[in-house]
PDB file of C-alpha atoms in Angstrom:
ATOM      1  CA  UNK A  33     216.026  73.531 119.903  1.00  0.00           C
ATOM      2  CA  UNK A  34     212.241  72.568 120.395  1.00  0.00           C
ATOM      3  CA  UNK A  35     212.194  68.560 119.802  1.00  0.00           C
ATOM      4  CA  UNK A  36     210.634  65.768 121.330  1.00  0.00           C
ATOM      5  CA  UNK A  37     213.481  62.621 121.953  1.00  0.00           C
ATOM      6  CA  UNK A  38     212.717  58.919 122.470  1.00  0.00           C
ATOM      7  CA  UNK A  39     214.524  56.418 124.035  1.00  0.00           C
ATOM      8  CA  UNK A  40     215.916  53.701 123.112  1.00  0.00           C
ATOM      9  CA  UNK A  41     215.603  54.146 118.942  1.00  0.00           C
ATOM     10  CA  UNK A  42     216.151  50.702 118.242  1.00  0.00           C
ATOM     11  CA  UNK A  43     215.317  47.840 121.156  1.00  0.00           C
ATOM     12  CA  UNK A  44     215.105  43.919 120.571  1.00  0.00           C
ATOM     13  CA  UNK A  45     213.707  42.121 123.369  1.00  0.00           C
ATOM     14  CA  UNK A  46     212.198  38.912 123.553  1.00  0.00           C
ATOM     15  CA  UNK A  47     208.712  38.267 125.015  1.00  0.00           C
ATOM     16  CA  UNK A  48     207.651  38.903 128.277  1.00  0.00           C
ATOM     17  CA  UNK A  49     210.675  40.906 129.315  1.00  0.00           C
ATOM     18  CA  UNK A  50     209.389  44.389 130.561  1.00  0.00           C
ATOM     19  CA  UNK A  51     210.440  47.308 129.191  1.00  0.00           C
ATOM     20  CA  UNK A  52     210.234  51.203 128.794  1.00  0.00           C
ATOM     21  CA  UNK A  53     210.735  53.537 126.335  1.00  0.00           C
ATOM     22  CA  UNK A  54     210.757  56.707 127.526  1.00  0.00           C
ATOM     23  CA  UNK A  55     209.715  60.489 125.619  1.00  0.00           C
ATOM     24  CA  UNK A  56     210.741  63.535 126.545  1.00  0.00           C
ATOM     25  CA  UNK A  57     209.648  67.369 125.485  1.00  0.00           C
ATOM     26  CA  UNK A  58     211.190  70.225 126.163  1.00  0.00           C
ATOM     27  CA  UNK A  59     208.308  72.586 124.965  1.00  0.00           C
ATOM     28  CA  UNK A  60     206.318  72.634 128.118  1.00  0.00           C
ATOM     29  CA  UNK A  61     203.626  71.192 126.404  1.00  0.00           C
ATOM     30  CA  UNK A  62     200.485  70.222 128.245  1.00  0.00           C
ATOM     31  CA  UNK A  63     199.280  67.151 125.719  1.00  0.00           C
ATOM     32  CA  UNK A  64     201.489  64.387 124.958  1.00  0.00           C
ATOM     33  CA  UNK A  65     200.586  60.960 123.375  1.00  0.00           C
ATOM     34  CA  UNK A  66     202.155  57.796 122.068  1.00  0.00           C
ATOM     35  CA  UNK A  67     201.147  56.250 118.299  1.00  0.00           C
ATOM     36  CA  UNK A  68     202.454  53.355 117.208  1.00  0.00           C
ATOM     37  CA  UNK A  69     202.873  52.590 113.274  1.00  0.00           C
ATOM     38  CA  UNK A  70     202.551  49.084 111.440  1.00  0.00           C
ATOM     39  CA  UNK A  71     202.799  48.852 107.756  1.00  0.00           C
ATOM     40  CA  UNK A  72     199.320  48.990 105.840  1.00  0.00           C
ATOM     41  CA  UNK A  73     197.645  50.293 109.044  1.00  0.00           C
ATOM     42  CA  UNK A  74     198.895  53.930 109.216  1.00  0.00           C
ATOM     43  CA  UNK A  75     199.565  55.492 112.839  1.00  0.00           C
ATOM     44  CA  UNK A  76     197.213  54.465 115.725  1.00  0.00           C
ATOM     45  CA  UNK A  77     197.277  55.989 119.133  1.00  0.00           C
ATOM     46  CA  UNK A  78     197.858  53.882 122.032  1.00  0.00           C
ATOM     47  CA  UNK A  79     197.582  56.159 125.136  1.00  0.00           C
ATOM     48  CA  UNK A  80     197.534  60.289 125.532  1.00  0.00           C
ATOM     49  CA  UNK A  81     197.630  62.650 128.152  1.00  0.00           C
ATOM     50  CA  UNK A  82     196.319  65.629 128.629  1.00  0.00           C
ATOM     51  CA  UNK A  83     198.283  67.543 131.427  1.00  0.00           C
ATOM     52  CA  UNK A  84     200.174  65.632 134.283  1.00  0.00           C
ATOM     53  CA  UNK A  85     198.841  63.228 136.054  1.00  0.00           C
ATOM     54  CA  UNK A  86     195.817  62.890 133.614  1.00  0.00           C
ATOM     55  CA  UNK A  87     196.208  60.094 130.705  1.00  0.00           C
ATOM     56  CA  UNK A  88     193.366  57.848 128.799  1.00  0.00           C
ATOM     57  CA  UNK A  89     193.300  56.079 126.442  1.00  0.00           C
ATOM     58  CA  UNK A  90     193.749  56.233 122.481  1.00  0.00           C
ATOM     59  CA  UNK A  91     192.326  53.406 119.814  1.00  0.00           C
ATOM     60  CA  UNK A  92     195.031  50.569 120.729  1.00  0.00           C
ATOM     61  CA  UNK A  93     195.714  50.361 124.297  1.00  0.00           C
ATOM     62  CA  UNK A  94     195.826  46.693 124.726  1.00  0.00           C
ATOM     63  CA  UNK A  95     199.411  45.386 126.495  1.00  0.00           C
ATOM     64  CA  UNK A  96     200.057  49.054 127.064  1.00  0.00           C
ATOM     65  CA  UNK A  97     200.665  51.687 130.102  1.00  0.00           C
ATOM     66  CA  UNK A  98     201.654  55.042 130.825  1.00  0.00           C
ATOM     67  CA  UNK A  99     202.312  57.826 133.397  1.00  0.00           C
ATOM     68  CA  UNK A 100     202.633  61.257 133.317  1.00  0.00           C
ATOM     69  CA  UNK A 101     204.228  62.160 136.652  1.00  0.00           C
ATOM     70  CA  UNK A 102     206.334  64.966 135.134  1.00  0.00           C
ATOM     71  CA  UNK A 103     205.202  67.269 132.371  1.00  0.00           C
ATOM     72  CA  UNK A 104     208.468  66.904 130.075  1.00  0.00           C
ATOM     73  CA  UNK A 105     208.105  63.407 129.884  1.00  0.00           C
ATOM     74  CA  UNK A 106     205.343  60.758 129.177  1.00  0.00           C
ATOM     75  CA  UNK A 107     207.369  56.929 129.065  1.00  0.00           C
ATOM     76  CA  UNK A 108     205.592  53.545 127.655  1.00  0.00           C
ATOM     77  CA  UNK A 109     205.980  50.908 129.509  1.00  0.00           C
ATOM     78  CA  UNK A 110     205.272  47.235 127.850  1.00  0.00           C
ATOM     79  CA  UNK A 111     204.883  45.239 131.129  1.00  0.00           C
ATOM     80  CA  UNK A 112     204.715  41.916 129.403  1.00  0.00           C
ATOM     81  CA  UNK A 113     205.804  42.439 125.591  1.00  0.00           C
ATOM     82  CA  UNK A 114     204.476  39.840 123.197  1.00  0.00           C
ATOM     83  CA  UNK A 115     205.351  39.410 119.184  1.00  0.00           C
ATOM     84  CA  UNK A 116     202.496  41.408 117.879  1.00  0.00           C
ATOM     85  CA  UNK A 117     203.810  44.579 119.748  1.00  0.00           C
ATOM     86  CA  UNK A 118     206.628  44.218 117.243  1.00  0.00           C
ATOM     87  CA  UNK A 119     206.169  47.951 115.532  1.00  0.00           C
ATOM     88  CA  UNK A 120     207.323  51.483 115.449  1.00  0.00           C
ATOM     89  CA  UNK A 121     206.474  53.713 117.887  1.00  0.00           C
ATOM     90  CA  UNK A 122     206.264  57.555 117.771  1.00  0.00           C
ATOM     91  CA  UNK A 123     205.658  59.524 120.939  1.00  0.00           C
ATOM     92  CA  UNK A 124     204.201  63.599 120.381  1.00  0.00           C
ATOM     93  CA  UNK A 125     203.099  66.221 122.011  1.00  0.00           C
ATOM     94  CA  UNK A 126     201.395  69.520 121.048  1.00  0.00           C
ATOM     95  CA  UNK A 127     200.748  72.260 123.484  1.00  0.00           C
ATOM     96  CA  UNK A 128     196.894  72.086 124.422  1.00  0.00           C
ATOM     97  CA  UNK A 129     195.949  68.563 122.112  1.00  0.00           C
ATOM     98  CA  UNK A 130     192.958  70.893 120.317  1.00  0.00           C
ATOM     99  CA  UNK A 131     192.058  70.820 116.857  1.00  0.00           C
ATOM    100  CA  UNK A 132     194.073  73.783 115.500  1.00  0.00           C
ATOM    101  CA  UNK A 133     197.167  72.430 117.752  1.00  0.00           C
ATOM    102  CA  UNK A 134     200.749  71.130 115.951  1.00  0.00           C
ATOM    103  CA  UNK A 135     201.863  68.282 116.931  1.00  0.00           C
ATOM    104  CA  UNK A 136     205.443  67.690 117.542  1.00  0.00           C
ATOM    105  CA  UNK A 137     206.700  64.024 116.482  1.00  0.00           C
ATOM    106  CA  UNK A 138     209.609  62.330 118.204  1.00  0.00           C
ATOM    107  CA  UNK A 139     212.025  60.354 115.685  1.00  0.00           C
ATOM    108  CA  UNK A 140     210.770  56.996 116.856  1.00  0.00           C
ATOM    109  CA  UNK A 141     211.538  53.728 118.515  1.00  0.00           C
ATOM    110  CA  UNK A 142     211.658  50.961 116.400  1.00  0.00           C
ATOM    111  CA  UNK A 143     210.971  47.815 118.801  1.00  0.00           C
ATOM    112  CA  UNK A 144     211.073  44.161 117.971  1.00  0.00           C
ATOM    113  CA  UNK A 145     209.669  41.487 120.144  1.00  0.00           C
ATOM    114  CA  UNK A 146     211.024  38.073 119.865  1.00  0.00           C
TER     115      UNK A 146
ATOM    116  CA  UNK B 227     187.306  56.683 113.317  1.00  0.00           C
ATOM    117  CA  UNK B 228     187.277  60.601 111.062  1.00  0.00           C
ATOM    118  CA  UNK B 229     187.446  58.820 107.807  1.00  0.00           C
ATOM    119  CA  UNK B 230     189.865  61.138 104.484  1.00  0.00           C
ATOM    120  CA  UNK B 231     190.538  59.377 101.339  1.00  0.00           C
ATOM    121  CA  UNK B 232     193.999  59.853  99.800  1.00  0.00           C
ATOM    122  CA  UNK B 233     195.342  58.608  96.498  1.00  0.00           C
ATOM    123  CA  UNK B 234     198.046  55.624  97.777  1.00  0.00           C
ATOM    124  CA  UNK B 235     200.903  56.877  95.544  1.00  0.00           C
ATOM    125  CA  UNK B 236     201.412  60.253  93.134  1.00  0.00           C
ATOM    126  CA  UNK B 237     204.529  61.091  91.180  1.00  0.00           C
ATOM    127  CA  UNK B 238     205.836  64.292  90.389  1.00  0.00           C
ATOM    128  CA  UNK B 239     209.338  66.037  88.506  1.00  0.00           C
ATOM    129  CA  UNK B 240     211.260  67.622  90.079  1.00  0.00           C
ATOM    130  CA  UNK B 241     211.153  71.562  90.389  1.00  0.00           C
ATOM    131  CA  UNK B 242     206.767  71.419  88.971  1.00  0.00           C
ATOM    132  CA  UNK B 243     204.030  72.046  91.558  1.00  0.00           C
ATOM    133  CA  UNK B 244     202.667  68.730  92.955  1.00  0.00           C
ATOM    134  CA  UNK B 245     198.464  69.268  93.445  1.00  0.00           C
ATOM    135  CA  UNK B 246     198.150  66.126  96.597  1.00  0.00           C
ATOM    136  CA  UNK B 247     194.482  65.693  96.498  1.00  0.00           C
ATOM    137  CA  UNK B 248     191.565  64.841  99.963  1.00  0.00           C
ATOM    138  CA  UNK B 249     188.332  64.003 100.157  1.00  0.00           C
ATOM    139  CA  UNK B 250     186.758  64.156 103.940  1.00  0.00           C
ATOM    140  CA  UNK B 251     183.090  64.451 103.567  1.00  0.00           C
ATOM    141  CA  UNK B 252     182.397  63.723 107.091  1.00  0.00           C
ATOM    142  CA  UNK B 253     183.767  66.901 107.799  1.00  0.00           C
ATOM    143  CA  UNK B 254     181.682  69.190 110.346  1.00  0.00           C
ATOM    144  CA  UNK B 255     181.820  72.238 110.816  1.00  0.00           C
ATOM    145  CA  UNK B 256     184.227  72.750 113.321  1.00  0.00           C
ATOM    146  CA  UNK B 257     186.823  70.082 112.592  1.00  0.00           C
ATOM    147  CA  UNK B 258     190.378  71.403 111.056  1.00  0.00           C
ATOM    148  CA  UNK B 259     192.334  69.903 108.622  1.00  0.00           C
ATOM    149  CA  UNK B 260     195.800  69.173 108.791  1.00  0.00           C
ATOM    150  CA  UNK B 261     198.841  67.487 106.533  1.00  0.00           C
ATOM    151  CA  UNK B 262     201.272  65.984 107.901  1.00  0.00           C
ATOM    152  CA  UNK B 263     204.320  64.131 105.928  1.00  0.00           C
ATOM    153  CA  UNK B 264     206.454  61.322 107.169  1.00  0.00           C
ATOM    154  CA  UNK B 265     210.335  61.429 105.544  1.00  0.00           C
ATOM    155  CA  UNK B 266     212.062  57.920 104.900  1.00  0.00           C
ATOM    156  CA  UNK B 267     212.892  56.919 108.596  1.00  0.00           C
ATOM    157  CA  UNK B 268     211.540  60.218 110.245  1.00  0.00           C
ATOM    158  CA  UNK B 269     208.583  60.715 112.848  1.00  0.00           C
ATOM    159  CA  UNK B 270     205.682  62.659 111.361  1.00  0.00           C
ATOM    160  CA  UNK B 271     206.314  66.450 110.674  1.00  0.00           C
ATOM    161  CA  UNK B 272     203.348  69.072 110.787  1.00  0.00           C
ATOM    162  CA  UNK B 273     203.219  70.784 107.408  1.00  0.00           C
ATOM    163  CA  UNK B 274     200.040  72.928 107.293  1.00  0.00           C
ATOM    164  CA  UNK B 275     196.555  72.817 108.820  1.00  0.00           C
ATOM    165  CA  UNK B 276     193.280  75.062 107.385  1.00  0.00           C
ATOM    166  CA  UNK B 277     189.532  75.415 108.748  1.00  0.00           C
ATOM    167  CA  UNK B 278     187.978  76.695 106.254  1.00  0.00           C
ATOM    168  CA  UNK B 279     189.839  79.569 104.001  1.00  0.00           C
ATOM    169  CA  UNK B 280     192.546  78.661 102.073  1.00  0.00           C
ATOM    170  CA  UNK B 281     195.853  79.091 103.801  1.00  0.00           C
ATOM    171  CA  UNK B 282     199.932  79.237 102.474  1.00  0.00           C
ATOM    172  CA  UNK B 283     203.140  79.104 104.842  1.00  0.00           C
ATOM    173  CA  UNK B 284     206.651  78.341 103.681  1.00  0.00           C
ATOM    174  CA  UNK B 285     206.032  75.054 103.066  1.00  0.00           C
ATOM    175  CA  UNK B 286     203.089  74.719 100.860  1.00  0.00           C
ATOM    176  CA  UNK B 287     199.572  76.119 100.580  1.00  0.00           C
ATOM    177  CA  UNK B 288     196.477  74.549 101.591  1.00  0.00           C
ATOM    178  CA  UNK B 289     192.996  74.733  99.041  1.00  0.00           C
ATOM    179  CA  UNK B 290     189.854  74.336 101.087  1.00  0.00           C
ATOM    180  CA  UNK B 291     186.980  73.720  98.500  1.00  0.00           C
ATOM    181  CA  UNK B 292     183.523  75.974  99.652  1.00  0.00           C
ATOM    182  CA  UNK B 293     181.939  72.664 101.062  1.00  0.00           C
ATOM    183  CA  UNK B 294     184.904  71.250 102.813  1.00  0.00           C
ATOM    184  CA  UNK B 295     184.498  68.048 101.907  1.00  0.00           C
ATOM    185  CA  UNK B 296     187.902  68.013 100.041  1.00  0.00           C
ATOM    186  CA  UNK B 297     190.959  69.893 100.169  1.00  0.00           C
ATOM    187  CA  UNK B 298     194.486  70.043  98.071  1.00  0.00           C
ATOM    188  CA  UNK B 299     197.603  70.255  99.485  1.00  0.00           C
ATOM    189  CA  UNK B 300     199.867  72.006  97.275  1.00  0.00           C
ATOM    190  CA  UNK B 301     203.868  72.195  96.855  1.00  0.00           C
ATOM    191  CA  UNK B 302     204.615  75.220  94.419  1.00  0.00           C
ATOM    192  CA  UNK B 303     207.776  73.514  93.309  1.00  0.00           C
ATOM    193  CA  UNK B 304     208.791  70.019  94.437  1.00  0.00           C
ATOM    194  CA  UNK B 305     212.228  68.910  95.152  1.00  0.00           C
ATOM    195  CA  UNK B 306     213.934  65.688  96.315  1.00  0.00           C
ATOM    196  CA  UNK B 307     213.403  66.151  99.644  1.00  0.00           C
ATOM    197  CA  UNK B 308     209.592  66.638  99.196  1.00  0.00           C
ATOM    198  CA  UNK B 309     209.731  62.655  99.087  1.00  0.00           C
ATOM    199  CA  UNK B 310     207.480  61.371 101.615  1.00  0.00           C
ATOM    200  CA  UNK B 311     204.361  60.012 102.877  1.00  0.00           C
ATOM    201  CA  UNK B 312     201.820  62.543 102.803  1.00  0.00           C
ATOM    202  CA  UNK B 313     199.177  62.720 105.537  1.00  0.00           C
ATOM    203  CA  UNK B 314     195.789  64.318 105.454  1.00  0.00           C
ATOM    204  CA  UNK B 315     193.840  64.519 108.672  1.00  0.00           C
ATOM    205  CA  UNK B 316     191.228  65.362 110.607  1.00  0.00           C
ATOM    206  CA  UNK B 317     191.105  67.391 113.917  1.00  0.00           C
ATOM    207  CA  UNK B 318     187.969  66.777 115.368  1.00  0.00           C
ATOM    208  CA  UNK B 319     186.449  69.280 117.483  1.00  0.00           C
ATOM    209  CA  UNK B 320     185.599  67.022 121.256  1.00  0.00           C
ATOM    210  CA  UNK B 321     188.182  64.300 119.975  1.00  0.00           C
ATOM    211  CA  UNK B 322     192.057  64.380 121.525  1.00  0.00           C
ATOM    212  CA  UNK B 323     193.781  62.232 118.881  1.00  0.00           C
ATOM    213  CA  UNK B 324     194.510  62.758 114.931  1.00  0.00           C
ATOM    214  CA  UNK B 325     193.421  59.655 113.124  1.00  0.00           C
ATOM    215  CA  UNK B 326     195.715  59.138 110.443  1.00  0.00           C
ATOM    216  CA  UNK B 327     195.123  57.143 107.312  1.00  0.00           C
ATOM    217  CA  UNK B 328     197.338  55.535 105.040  1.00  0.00           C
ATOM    218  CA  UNK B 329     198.550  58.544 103.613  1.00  0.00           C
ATOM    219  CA  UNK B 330     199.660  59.264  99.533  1.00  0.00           C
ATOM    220  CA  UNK B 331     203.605  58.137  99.254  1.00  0.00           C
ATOM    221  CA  UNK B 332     204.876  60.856  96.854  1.00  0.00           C
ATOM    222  CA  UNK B 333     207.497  60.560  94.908  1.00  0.00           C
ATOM    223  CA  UNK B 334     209.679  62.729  93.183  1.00  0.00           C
ATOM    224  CA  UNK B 335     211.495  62.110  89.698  1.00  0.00           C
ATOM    225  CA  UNK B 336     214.504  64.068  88.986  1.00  0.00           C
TER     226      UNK B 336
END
């Protein structure tokens, strides 16, 4: 089955404990990117990536980073977590990133900093 | 930021065709337009995406009006499970994100 799968779903950490949440395709899709949803504010991109080894990044960056060493997988990693990371995160990929592209939407990692 | 404008909420009953209404007059001329709908506790799931004719799949069907600075996304009959957060979006041509909006939360009376 064609999916994209996150890891952990649920994570409570407290602040300034690193962490990683990784994403995973199994598609062989070139683009992959992570959003990250808060309530009022919609879905906002954080990083993307456009093949391996080539990432930038998206409209909310800030306290973020990513790799892309592999193309299956595309992992977040909060180096020093702080409360107002507290969200929901979706990671997706799509198999170019153009404009007629699908995306494909993991199921989400819902992280709490305390 | 590609700016649409989507009612917040719309109610429909069950079983009659829901009309989910867009306005994106910032559109040019080779940006597409995409819906997306988020289920209670899901990630994001594609529905259907149009450039500038009008265009169906086995989900819904997607109204382009002549300017393109609105569109309609349309379920034929709703159910239960068409509950969601509806998404309309902009694919802009040179950009590598979707910038979603707030969406229109639908919901469905039985």
């Amino acid at each position: 089955e064609a999916q994209v799968t996150q890891n952990p779903r649920y994570l409570i950490t407290v602040t300034g404990k690193k962490l990683t949440v990784t994403c995973s395709q199994n598609m062989n899709h070139e683009y992959m990117s992570w959003y990250r949803q808060d309530p009022g504010l919609g879905l906002r991109q954080i990083y993307y990536s456009m093949n391996v080894e080539v990432t930038d990044k998206g409209d909310v960056p800030e306290g973020y980073k990513v790799s892309r060493k592999e193309k299956r997988n595309f992992p977040l990693i909060l180096e020093s977590p702080s409360p107002n990371q507290t969200s929901l995160y979706f990671c997706a990929s799509s198999q170019t990133g153009g404009v007629a592209d699908t995306q494909y939407f993991g199921p989400g990692t819902r992280l709490t900093v305390l | 930021d590609a700016k649409t404008t989507q009612p917040n909420s719309m109610e429909s009953n069950e079983e009659e065709p829901v009309h989910l209404p867009c306005n994106h007059s910032t559109i040019s001329g080779t940006d597409y337009i995409h819906w997306y709908r988020q289920l209670p506790s899901q990630g994001p799931e594609y529905v259907i995406h149009g450039l500038t004719s009008n265009v169906n799949n086995r989900m819904a069907s997607l109204a382009i009006a002549e300017d393109r600075k609105s569109s309609t996304l349309i379920l034929h009959r709703a159910t239960l499970r068409d509950a969601a957060v509806y998404y309309c979006i902009l694919a802009l041509t040179g950009a590598n994100n979707l910038f979603f909006g707030t969406g229109t939360r639908l919901t469905v009376i039985p």
